[in-house]
Tab-separated table of C-alpha atoms in Angstrom:
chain	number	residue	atom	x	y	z
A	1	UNK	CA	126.050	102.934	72.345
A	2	UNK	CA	126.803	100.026	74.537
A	3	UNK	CA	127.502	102.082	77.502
A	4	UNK	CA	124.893	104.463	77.065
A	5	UNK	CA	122.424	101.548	77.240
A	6	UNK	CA	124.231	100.174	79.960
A	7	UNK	CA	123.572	103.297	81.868
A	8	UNK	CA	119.790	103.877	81.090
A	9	UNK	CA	119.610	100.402	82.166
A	10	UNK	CA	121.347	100.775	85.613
A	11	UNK	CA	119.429	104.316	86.466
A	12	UNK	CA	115.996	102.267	85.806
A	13	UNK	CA	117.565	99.853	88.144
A	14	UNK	CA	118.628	102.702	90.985
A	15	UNK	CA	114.863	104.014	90.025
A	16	UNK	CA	113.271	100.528	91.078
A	17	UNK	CA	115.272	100.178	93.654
A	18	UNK	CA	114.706	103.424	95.421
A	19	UNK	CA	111.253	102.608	94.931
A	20	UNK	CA	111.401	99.614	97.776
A	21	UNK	CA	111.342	101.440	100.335
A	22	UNK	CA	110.729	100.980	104.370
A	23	UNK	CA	108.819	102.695	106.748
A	24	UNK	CA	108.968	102.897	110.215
A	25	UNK	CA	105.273	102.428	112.279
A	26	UNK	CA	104.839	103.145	115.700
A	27	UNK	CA	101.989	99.823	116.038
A	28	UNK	CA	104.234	97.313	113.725
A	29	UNK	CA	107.525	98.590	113.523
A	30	UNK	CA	108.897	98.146	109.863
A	31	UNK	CA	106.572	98.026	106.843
A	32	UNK	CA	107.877	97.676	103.696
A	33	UNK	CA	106.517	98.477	100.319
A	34	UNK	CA	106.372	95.490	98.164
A	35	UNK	CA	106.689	96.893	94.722
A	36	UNK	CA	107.396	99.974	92.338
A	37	UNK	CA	103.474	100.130	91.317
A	38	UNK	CA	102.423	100.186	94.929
A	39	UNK	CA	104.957	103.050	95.616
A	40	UNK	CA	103.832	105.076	92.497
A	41	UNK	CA	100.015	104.634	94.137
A	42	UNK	CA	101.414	106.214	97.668
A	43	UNK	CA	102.869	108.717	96.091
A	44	UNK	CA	99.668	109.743	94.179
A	45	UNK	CA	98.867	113.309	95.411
A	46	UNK	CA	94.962	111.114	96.044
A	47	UNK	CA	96.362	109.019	98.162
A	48	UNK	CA	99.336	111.757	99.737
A	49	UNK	CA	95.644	113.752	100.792
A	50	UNK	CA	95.062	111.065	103.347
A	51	UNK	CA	97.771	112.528	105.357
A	52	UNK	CA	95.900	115.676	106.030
A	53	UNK	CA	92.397	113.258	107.124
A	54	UNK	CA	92.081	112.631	110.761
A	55	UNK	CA	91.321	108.904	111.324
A	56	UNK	CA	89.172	109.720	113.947
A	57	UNK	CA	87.371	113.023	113.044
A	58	UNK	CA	87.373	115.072	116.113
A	59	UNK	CA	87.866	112.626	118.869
A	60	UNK	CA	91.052	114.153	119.801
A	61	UNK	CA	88.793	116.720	121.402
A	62	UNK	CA	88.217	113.732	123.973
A	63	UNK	CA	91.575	111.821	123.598
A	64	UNK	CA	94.558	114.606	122.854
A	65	UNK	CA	96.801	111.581	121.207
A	66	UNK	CA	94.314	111.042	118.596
A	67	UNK	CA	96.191	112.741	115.889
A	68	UNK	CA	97.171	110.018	113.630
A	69	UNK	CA	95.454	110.154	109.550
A	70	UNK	CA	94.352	107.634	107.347
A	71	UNK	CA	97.228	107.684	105.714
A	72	UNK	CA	98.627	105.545	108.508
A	73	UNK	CA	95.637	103.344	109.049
A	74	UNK	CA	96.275	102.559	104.807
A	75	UNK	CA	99.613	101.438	105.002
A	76	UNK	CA	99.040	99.540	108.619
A	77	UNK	CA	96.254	97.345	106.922
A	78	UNK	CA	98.519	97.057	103.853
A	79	UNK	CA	100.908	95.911	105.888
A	80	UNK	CA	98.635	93.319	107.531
A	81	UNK	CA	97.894	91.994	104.680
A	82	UNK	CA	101.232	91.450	103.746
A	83	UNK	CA	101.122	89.470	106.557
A	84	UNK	CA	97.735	87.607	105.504
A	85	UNK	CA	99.113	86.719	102.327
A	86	UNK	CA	102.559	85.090	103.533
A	87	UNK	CA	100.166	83.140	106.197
A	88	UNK	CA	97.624	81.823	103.556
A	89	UNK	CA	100.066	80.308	101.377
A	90	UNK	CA	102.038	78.672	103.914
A	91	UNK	CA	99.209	76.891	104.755
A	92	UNK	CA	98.487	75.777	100.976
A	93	UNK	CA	96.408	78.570	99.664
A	94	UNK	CA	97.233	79.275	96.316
A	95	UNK	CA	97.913	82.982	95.755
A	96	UNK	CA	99.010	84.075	92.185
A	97	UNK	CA	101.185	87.233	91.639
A	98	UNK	CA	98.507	89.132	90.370
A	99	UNK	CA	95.597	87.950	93.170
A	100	UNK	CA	98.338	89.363	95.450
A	101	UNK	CA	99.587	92.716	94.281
A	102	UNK	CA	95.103	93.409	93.854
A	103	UNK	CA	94.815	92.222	97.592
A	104	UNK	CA	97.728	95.205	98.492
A	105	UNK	CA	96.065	97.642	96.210
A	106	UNK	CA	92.354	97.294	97.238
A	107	UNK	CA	93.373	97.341	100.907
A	108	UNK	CA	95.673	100.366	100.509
A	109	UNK	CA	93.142	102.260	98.766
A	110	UNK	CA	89.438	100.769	100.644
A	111	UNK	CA	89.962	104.725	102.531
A	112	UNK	CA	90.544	107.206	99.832
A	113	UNK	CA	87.212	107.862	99.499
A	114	UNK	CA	86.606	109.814	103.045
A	115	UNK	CA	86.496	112.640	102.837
A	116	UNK	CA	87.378	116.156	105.680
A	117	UNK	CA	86.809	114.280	109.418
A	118	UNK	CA	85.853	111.272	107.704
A	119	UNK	CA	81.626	110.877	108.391
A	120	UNK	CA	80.741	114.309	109.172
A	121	UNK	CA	81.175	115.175	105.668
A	122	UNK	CA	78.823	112.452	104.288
A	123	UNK	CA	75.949	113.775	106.014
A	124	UNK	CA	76.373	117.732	105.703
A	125	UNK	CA	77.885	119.221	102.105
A	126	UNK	CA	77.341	116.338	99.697
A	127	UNK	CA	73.633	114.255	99.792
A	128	UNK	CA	73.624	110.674	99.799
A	129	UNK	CA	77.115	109.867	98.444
A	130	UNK	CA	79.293	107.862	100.779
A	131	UNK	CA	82.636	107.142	100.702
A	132	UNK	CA	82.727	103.787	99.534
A	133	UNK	CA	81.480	105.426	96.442
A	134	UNK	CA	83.897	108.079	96.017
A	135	UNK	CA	87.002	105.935	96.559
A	136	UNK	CA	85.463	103.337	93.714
A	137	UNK	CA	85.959	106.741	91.648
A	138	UNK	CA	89.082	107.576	92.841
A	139	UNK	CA	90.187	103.951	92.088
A	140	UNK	CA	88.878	103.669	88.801
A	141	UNK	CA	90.421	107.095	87.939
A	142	UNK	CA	93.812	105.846	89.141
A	143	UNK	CA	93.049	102.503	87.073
A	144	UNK	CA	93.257	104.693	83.442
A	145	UNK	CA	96.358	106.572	84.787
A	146	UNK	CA	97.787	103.010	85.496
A	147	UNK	CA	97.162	101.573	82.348
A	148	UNK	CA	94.103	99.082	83.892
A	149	UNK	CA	96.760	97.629	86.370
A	150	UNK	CA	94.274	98.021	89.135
A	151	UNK	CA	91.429	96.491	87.964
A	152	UNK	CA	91.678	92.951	89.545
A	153	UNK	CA	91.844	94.996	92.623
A	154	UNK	CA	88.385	96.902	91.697
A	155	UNK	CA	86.930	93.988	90.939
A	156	UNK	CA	87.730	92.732	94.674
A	157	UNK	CA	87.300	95.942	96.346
A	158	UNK	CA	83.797	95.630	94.958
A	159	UNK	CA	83.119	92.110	96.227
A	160	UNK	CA	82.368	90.983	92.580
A	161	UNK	CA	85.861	88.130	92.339
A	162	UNK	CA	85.286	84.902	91.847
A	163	UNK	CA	87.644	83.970	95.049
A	164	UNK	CA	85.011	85.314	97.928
A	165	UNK	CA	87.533	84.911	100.262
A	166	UNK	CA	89.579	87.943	98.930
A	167	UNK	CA	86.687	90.175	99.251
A	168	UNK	CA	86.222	89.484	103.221
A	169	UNK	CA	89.493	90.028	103.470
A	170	UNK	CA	89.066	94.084	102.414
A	171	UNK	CA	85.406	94.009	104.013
A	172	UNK	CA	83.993	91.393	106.068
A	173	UNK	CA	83.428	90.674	110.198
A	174	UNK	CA	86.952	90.131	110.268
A	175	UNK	CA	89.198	91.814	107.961
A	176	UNK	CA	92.322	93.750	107.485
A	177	UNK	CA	90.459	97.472	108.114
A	178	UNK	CA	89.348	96.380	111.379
A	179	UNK	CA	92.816	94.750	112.615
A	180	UNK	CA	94.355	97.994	111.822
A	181	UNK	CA	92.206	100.068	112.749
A	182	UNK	CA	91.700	98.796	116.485
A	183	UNK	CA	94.870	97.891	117.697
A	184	UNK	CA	95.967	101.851	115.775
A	185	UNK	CA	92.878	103.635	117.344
A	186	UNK	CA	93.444	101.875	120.692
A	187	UNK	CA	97.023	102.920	120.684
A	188	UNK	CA	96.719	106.253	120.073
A	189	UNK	CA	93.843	107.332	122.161
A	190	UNK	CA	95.757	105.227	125.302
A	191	UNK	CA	92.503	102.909	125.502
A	192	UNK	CA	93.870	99.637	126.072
A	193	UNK	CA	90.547	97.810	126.206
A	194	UNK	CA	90.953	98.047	122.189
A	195	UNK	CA	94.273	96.566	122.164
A	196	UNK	CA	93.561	93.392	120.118
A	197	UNK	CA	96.384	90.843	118.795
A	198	UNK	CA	96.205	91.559	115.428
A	199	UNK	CA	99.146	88.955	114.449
A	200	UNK	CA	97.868	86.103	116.671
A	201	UNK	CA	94.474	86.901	114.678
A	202	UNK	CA	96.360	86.403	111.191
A	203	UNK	CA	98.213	83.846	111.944
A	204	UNK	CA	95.084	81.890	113.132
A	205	UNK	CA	93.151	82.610	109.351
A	206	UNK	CA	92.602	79.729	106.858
A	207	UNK	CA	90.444	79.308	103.318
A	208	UNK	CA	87.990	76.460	103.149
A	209	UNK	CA	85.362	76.088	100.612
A	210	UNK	CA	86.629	79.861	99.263
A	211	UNK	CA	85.408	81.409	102.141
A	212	UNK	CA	87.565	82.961	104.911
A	213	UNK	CA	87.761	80.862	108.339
A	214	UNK	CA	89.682	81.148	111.587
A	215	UNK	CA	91.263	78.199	113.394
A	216	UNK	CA	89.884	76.389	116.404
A	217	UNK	CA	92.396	77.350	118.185
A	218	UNK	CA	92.467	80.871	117.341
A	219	UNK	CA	88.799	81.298	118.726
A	220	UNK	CA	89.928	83.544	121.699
A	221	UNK	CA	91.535	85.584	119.721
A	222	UNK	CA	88.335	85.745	117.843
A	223	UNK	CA	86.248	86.468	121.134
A	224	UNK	CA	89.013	89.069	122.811
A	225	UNK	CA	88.455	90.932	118.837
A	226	UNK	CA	84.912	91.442	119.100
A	227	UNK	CA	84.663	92.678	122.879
A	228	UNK	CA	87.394	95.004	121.803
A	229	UNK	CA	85.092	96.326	118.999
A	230	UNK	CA	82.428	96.553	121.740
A	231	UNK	CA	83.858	98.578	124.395
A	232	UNK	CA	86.371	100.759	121.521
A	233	UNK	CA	82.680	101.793	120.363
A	234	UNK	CA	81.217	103.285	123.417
A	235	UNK	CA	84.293	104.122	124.965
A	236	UNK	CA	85.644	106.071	122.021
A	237	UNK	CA	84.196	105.907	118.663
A	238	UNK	CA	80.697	106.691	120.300
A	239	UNK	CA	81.815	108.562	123.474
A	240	UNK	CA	79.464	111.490	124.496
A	241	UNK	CA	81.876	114.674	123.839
A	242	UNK	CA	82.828	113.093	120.302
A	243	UNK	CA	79.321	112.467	119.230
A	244	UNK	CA	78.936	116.460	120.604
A	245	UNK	CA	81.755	117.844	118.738
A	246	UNK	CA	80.785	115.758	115.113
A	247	UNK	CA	77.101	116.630	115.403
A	248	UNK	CA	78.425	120.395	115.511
A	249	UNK	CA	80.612	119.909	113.052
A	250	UNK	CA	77.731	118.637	111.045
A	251	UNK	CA	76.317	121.734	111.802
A	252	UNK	CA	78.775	124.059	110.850
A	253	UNK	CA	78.810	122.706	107.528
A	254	UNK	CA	74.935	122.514	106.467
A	255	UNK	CA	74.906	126.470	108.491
A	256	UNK	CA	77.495	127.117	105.866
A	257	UNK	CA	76.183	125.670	102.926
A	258	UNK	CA	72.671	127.233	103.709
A	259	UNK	CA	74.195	130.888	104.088
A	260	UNK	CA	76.262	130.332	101.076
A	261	UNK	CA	73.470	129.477	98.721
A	262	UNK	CA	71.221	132.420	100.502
A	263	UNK	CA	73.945	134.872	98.811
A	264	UNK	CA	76.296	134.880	101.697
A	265	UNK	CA	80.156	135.524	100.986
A	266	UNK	CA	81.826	133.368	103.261
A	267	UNK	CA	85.811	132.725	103.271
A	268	UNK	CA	86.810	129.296	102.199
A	269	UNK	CA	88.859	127.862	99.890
A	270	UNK	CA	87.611	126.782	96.218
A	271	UNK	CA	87.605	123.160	96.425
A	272	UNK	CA	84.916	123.847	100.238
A	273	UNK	CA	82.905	126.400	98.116
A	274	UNK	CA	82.095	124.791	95.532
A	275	UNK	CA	80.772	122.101	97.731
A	276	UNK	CA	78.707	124.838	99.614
A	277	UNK	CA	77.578	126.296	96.756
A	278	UNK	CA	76.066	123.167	94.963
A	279	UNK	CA	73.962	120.335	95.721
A	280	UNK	CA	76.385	116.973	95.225
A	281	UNK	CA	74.509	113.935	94.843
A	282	UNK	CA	75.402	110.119	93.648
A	283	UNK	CA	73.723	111.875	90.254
A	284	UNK	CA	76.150	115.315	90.169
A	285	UNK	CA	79.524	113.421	91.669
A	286	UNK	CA	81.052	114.167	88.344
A	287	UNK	CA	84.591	114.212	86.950
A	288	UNK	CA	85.041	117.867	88.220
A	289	UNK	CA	83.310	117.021	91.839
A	290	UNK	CA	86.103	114.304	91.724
A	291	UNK	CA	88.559	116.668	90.880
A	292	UNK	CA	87.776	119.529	93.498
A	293	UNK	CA	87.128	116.950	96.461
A	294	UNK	CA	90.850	115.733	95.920
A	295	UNK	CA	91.844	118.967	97.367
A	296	UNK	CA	89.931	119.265	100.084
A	297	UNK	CA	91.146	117.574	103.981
A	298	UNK	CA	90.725	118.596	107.048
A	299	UNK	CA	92.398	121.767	106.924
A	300	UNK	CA	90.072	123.453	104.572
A	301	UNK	CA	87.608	123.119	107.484
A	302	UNK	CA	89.560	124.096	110.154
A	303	UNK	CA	90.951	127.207	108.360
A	304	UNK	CA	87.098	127.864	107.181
A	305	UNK	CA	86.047	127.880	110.718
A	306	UNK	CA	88.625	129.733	112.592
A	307	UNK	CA	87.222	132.384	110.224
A	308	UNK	CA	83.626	131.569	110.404
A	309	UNK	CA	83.917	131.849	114.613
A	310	UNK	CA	83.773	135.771	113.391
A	311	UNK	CA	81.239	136.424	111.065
A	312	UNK	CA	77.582	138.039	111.921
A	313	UNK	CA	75.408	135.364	111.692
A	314	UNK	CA	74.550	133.993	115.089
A	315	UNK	CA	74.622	129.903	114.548
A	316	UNK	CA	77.674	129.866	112.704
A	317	UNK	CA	79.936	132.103	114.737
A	318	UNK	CA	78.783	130.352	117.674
A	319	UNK	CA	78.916	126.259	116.411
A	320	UNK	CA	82.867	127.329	114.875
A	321	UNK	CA	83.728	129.332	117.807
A	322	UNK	CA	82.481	125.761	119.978
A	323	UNK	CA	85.028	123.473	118.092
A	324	UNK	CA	87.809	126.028	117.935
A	325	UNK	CA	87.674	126.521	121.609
A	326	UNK	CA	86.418	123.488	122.477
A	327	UNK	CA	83.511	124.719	124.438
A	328	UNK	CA	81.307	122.216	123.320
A	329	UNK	CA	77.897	121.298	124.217
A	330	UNK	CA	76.596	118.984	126.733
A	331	UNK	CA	75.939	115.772	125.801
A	332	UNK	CA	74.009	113.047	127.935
A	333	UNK	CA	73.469	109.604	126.492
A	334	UNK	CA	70.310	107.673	128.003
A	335	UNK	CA	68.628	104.259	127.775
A	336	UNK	CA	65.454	105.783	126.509
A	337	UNK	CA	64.668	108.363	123.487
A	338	UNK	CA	64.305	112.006	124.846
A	339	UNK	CA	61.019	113.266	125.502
A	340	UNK	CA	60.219	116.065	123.158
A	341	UNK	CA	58.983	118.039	126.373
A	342	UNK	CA	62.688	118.003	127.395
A	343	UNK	CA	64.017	119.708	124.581
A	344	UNK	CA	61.263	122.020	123.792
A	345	UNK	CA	62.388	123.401	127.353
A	346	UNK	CA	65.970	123.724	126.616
A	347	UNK	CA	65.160	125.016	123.156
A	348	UNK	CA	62.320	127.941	124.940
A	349	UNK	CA	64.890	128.865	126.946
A	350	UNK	CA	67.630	129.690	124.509
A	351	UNK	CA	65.172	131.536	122.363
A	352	UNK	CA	63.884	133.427	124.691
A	353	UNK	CA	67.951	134.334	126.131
A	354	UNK	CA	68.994	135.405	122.880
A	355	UNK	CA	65.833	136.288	120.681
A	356	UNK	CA	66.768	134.320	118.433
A	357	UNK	CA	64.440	132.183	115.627
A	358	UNK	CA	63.295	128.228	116.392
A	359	UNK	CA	65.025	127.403	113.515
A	360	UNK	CA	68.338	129.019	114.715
A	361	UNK	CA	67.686	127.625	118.204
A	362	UNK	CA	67.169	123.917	116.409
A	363	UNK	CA	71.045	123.725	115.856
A	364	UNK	CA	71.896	124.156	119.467
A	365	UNK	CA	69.369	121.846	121.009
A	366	UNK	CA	68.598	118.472	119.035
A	367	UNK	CA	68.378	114.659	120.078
A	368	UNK	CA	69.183	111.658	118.081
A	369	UNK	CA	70.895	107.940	118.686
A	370	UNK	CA	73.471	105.996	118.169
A	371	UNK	CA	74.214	101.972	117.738
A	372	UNK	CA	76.699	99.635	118.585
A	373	UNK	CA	76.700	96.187	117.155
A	374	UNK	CA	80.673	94.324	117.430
A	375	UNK	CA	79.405	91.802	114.428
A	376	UNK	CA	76.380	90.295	112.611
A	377	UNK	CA	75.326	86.798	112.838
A	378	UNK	CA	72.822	87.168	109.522
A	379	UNK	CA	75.480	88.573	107.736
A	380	UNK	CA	78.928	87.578	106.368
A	381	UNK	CA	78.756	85.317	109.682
A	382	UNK	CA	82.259	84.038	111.353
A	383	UNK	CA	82.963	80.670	110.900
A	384	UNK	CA	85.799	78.418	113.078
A	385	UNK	CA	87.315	75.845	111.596
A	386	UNK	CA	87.402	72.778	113.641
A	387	UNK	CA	89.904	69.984	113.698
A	388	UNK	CA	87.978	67.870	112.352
A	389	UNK	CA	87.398	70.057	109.410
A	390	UNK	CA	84.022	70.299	109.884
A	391	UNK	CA	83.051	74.821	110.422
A	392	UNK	CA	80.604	76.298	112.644
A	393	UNK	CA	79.523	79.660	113.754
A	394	UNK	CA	81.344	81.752	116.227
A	395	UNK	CA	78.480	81.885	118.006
A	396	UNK	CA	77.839	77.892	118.485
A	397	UNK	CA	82.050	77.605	118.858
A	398	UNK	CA	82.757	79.609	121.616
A	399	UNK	CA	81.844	78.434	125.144
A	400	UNK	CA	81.195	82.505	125.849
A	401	UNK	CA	77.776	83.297	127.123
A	402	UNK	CA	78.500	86.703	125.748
A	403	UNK	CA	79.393	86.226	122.486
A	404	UNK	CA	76.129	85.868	120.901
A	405	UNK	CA	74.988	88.915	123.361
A	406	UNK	CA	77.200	91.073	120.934
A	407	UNK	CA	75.819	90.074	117.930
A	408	UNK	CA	72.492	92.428	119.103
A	409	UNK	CA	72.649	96.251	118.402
A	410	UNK	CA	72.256	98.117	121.571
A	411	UNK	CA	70.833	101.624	120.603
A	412	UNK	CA	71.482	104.842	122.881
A	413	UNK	CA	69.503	108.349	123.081
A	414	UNK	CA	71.414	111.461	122.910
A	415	UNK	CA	70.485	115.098	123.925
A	416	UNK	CA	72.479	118.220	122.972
A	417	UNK	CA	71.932	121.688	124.544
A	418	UNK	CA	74.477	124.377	125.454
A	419	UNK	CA	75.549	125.156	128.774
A	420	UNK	CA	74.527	128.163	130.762
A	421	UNK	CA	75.998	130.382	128.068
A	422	UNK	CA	77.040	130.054	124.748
């Protein structure tokens, strides 16, 4: 009996153990995972999806090394705020156990939610239910298979703990998302405008009065952060081909879902049909919406469409056949909105080329915009510490003309039409 229990207890050991492991990262190098639960949570066929979810949607139609997931971007952040945590109590910030392990949860899970190339889904096969949302399901799903173990981390995920300065740490002008995701982004598209210091940056954080703060002294790290947001935003997140290829991808999807629920029998798999068959809302994002969009990544859209680029109907074939070959349409931003003469002539002429309807012609040739704001100064504002303890706004700190220039959204004009043939 004695060595029987001596055994159980030394395979739950060997169990526990295995469970800490290490990964290697191209951007940090080693990360390690801090505990059993946090293991059990990355090995959660929810959050093992996020390895088949491009980070960056189709913008390695612009920049070929832009292949890494959210999986990635999940445990990088994690890993940052490993980091954070180690920094904050060193300088006296009392961090409990529990406050902690939340902190690693709610960042490693902020991303669950997105869904197949991240935004494009959002505003094409479900209405009005963003991906916040669905990873506050997919967390509180996981929180009843865990027992409630993840509910402190809700509870900050959702900004709604009593520490505020937990909360900006998942989502504020400065937080772990964005350190990752720059410095990652930047790395893997070879951009090195985006390349930001991410450890200098952490090293430089401090609480005072609850709220989060960086050191005087860290204020260039603060300033080189936000132009890096700037110029990672209209160099890659908003560059001209990518906006091209997402707004057809858009496309593709809301041409789908439109044929589907006109009777068509299109070839997808079940968890993508069901989403083209139905209208999704906040309302209808039920337990079995939850269920079906846990199966569904990227590859459910690129399998759909290298069969699409072959059926009969004219818009689809053609918007899959432009992704899959990357033939995509031309894109020019501008300083001003289009003129609608400018597009009624683009759109004449591709009726009149291939007889086709206005409607049809409408998802070929279409104009919109796009912002770019690196923070907010109404909002969640970024506050330096001084020396003499005293805080003040980013803005007012820094002796950088430009800083506050950033703090304005500068809105661009985009128009789509094919090329001389489609």
């Amino acid at each position: 009996m004695y060595i029987c229990l001596n055994l159980i207890l030394n395979i739950k050991s060997l169990q526990t153990i295995n469970k800490l492991k290490i990964l290697n990262d191209p951007i940090y190098g080693f990360i390690t995972i801090p505990n059993s639960m946090i293991f059990d949570l990355i090995e959660h066929r929810y959050f093992q999806r996020l390895r088949r979810i491009s980070q960056m949607g189709l913008s390695y139609l612009v920049y070929p090394g832009a292949h890494h997931t959210r999986f990635q971007h999940a445990l990088g952040c994690m890993h940052l705020m490993q980091k954070t945590v180690n920094v904050l109590r060193f300088k006296g910030v009392a961090i409990s156990e529990d406050e902690q392990n939340a902190l690693y949860i709610a960042i490693l899970l902020h991303d669950i939610g997105h869904g197949p190339f991240s935004h494009a889904m959002e505003h094409s096969i479900v209405n009005g239910v963003s991906h916040e949302h669905i990873s506050m399901l997919f967390m509180q799903k996981l929180n009843e298979e865990f027992n409630g173990d993840l509910t402190l981390a809700i509870e900050i995920f959702r900004g709604k703990y009593k520490r505020q300065f937990m909360c900006q740490l998942i989502s504020s002008q400065i937080d772990m998302d964005r350190a990752d995701y720059l410095k990652r982004d930047s790395f893997y598209t070879g951009v090195a405008e985006g390349n930001i210091n991410s450890e200098r940056l952490i090293t430089m954080l401090n609480v005072k009065d609850d709220c989060l703060v960086v050191e005087n002294k860290g204020i260039y790290s603060v300033e080189k952060f936000l132009i890096a947001r700037r110029l990672m935003y209209w160099q890659v997140y908003l560059h001209k081909t990518g906006v091209a290829a997402e707004q057809l991808l858009i496309r593709v999807l809301k041409r789908a879902k439109e044929l589907t629920r006109d009777g068509a029998k299109l070839t997808a798999s079940k968890p993508l049909l069901y989403f083209l068959k139905n209208d999704i809302t906040m309302e209808h994002f039920n337990a079995e919406a939850l269920e079906l969009f846990s199966k569904l990544d990227d590859y459910d859209i690129v399998s759909a469409m290298k069969e699409w680029q072959y059926e009969d109907d004219f818009v689809l074939k053609n918007l899959c056949s432009m992704i899959i070959n990357r033939d995509l349409l031309k894109c020019k931003l501008k300083k001003k909105p289009v003129k609608k003469e400018v597009l009624i002539k683009h759109r004449d002429a591709l009726i009149e080329k291939y007889n086709i309807s206005k409607a049809e012609a409408d998802y070929f040739v279409f104009s919109g915009e796009v912002s770019n704001q690196a923070f907010t100064e109404k909002k969640q504002r970024i506050k330096i510490l001084q020396k003499n303890g005293k805080i003040e706004d980013i803005v007012k700190a820094s002796d950088q003309l430009n800083i506050k220039a950033l703090s304005k959204s500068v809105t661009k004009y985009f128009i789509c039409y094919p090329k001389e043939k489609l």
